[in-house]
PDB file of C-alpha atoms and ligand atoms in Angstrom:
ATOM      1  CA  UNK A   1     110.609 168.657  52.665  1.00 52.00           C
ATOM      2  CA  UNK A   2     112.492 165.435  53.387  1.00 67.00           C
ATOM      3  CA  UNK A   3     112.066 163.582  56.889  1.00 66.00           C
ATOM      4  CA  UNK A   4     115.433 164.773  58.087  1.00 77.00           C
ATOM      5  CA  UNK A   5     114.655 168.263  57.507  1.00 79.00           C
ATOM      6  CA  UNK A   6     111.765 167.741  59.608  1.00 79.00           C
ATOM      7  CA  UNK A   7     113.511 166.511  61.711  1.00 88.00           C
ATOM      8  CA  UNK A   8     116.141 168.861  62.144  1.00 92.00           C
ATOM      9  CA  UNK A   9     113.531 171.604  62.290  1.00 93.00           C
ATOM     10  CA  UNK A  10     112.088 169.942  65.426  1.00 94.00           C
ATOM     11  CA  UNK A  11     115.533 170.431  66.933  1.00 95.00           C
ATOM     12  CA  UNK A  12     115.814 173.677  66.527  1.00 95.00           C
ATOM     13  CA  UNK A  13     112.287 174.559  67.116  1.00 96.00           C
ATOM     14  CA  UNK A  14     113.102 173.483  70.610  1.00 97.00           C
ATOM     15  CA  UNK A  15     116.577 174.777  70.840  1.00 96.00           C
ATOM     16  CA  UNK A  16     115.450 178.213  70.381  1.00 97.00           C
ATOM     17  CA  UNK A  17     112.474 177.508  72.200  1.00 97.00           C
ATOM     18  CA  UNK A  18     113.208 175.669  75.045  1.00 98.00           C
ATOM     19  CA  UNK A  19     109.839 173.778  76.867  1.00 98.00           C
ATOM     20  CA  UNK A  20     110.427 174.055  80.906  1.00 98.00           C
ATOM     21  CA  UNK A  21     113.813 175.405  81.518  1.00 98.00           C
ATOM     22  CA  UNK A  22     113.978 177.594  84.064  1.00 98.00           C
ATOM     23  CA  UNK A  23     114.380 175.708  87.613  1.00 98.00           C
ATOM     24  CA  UNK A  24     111.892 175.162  90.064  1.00 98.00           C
ATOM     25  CA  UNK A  25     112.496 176.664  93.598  1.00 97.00           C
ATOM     26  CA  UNK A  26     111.264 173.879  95.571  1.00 97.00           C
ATOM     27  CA  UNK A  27     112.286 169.990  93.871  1.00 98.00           C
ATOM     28  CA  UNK A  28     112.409 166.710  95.563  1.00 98.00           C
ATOM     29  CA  UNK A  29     115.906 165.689  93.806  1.00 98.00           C
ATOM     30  CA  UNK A  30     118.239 168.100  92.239  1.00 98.00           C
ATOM     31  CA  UNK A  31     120.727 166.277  89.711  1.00 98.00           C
ATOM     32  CA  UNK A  32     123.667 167.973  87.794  1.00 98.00           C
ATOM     33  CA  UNK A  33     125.227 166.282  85.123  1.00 98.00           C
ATOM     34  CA  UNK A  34     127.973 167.187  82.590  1.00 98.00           C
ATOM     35  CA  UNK A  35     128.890 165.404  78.803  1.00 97.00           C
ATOM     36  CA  UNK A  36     132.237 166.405  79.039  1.00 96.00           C
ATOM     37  CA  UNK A  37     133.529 165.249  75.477  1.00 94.00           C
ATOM     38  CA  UNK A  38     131.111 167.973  74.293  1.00 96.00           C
ATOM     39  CA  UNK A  39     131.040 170.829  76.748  1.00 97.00           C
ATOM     40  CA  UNK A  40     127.221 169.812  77.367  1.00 98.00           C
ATOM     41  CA  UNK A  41     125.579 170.659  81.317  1.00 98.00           C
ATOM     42  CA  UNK A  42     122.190 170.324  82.863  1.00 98.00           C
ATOM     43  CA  UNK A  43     120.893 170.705  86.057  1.00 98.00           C
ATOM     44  CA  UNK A  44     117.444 169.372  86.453  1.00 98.00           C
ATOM     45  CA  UNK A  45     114.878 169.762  89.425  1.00 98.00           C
ATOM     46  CA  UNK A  46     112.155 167.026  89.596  1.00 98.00           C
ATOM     47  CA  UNK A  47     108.818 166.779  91.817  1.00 98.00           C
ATOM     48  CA  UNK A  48     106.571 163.782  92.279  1.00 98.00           C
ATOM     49  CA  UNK A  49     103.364 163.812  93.412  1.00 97.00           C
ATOM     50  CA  UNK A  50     101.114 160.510  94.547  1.00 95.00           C
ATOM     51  CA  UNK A  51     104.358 158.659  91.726  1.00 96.00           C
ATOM     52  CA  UNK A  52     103.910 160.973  89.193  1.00 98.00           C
ATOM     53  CA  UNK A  53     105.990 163.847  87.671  1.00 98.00           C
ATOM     54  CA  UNK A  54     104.216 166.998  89.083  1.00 98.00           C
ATOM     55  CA  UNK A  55     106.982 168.696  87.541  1.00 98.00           C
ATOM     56  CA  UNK A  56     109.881 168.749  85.902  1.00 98.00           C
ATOM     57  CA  UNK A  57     112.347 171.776  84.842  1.00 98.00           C
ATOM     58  CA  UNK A  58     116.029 172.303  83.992  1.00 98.00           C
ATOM     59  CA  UNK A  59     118.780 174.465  82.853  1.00 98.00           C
ATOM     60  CA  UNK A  60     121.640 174.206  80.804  1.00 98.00           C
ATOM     61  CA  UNK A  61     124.445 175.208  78.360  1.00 97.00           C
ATOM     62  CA  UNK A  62     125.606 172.944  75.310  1.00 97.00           C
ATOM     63  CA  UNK A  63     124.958 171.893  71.790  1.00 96.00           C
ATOM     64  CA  UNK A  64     121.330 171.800  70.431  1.00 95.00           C
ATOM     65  CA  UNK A  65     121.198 168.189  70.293  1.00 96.00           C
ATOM     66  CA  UNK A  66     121.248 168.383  74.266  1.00 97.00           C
ATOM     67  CA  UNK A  67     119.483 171.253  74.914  1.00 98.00           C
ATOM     68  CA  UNK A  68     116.634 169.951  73.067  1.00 97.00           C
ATOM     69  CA  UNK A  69     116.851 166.908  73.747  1.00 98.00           C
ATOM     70  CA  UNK A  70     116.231 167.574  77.487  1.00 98.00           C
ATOM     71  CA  UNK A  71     113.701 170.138  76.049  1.00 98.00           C
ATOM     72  CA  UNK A  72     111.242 167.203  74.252  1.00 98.00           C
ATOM     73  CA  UNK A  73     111.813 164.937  77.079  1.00 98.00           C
ATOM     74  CA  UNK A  74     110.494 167.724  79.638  1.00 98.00           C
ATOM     75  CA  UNK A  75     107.201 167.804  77.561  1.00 97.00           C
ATOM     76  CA  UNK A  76     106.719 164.385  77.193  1.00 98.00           C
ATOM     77  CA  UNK A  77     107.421 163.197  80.714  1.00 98.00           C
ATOM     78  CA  UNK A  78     105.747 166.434  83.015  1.00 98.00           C
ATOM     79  CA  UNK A  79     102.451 164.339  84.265  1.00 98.00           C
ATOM     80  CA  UNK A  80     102.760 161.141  83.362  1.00 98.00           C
ATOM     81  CA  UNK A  81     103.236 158.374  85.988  1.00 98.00           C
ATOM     82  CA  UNK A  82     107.130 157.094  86.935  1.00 98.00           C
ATOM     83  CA  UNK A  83     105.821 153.584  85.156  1.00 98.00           C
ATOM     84  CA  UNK A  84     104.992 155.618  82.079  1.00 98.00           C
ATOM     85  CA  UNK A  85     107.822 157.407  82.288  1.00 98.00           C
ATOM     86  CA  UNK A  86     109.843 154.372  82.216  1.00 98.00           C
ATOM     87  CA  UNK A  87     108.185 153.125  78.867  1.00 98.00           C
ATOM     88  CA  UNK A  88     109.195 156.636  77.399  1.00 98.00           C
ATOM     89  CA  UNK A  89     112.680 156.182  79.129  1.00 98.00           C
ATOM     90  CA  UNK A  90     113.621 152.627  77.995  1.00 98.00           C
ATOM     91  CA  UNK A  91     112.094 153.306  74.246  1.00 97.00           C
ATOM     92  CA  UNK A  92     114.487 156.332  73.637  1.00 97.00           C
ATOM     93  CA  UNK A  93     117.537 154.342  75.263  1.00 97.00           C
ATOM     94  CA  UNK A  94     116.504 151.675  72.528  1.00 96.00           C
ATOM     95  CA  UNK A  95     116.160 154.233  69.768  1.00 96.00           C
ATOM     96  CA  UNK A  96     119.809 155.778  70.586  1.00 96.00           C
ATOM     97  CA  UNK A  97     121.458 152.249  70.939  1.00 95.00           C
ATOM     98  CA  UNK A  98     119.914 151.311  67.601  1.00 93.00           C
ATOM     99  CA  UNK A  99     122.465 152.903  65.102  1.00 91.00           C
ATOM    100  CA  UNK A 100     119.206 153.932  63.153  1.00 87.00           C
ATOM    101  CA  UNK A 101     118.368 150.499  62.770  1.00 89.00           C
ATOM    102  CA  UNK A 102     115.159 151.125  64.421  1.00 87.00           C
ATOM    103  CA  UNK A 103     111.869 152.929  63.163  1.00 88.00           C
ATOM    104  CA  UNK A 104     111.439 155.199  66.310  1.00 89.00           C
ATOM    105  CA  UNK A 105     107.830 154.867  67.913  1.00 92.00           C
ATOM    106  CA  UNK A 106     105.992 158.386  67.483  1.00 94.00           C
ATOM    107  CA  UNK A 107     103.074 156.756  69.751  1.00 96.00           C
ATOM    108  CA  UNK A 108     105.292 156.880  72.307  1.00 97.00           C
ATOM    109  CA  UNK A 109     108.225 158.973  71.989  1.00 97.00           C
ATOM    110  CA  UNK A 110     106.479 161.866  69.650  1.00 96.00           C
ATOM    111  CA  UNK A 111     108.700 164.879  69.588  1.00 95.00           C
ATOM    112  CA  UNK A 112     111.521 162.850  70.641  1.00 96.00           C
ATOM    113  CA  UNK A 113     111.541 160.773  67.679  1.00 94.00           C
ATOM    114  CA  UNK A 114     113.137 163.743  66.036  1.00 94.00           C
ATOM    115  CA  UNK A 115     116.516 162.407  67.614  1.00 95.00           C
ATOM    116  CA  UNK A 116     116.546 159.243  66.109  1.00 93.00           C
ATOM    117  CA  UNK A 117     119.097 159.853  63.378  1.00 91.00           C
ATOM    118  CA  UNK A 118     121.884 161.051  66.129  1.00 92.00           C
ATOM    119  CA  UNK A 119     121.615 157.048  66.743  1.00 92.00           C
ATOM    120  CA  UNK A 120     123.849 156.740  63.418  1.00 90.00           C
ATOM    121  CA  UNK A 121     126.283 159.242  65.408  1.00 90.00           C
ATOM    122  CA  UNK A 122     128.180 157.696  68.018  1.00 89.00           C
ATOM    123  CA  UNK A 123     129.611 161.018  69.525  1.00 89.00           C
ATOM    124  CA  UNK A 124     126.572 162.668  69.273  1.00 93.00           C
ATOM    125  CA  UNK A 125     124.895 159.880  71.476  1.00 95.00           C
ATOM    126  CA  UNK A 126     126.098 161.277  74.493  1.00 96.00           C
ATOM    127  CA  UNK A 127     124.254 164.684  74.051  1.00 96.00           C
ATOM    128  CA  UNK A 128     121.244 163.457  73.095  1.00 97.00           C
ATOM    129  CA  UNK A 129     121.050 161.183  76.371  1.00 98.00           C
ATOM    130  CA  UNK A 130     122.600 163.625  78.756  1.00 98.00           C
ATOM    131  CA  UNK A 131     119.202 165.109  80.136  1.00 98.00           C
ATOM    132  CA  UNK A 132     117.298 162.016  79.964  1.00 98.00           C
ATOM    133  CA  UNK A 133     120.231 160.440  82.021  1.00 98.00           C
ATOM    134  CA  UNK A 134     119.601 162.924  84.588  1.00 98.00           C
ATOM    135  CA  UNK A 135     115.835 162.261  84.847  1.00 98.00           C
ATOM    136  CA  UNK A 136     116.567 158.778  85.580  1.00 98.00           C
ATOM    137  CA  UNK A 137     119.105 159.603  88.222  1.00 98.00           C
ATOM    138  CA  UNK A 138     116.561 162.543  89.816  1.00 98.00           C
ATOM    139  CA  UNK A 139     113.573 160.098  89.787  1.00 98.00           C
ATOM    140  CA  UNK A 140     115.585 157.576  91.903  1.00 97.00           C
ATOM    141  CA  UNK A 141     116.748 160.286  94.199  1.00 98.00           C
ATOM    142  CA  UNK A 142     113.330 161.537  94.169  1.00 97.00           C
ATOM    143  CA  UNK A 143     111.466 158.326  95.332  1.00 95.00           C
ATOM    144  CA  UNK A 144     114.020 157.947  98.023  1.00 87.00           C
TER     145      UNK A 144
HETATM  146 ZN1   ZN B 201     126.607 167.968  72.881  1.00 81.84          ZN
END
């Protein structure tokens, strides 16, 4: 099995299983965003406790690439300080701009290096960055 199959099995792993959807009833910021050039749309709930994620959970409709997308990010990020989070955050924006130029960190992104050939896809880009958009836009809200 090549890399890309891997890869692609990753995807779908968490596309049919999605890690933290469901929304929280309580949430210190509520975000909804929308890719409309795909059809993509999550809402995500976000709670921080003593500035870190306590918890994190989301729904949503759209193509695999953004459901789990939004699915790896939710493991990675649930627990781990804003200031970690923001390593996390600013390596996958890196990975995506890099037009698979860049040998994705698995120390630090690990499931989410799975994504790194939508990078080569411009269109795709958008999905892939739709729920981790709305992290960085609940965080803010949250810390408010
Ligand atoms: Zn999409």
């Amino acid at each position: 099995m090549n890399l890309d199959n891997l890869y692609q099995e990753v995807i779908l792993d968490h596309y049919k299983h999605p890690q933290h959807k469901g929304l929280s009833e309580k949430f210190d910021a509520q975000v909804h965003h929308v890719n409309p050039s795909c059809g993509d749309e999550i809402t995500l709930n976000v709670n921080l406790a003593d500035s870190t994620i306590s918890s994190l959970t989301w729904d949503g409709v759209g193509c695999s690439i953004s459901q789990a997308s939004v699915s790896i990010m939710s493991d990675l990020l649930i627990g781990k300080s804003l200031d970690e989070a923001q390593v996390i955050f600013d390596s996958f924006i890196e990975l995506m701009q890099s037009k698979g130029a860049l040998v994705a960190d698995e120390s630090i992104l690990e499931d989410a290096v799975a994504l790194a050939g939508v990078s080569k896809y411009p269109a795709r880009i958008k999905c892939a960055l739709l729920g981790w958009m709305a992290y960085k836009d609940a965080s803010v809200q949250a810390q408010k």
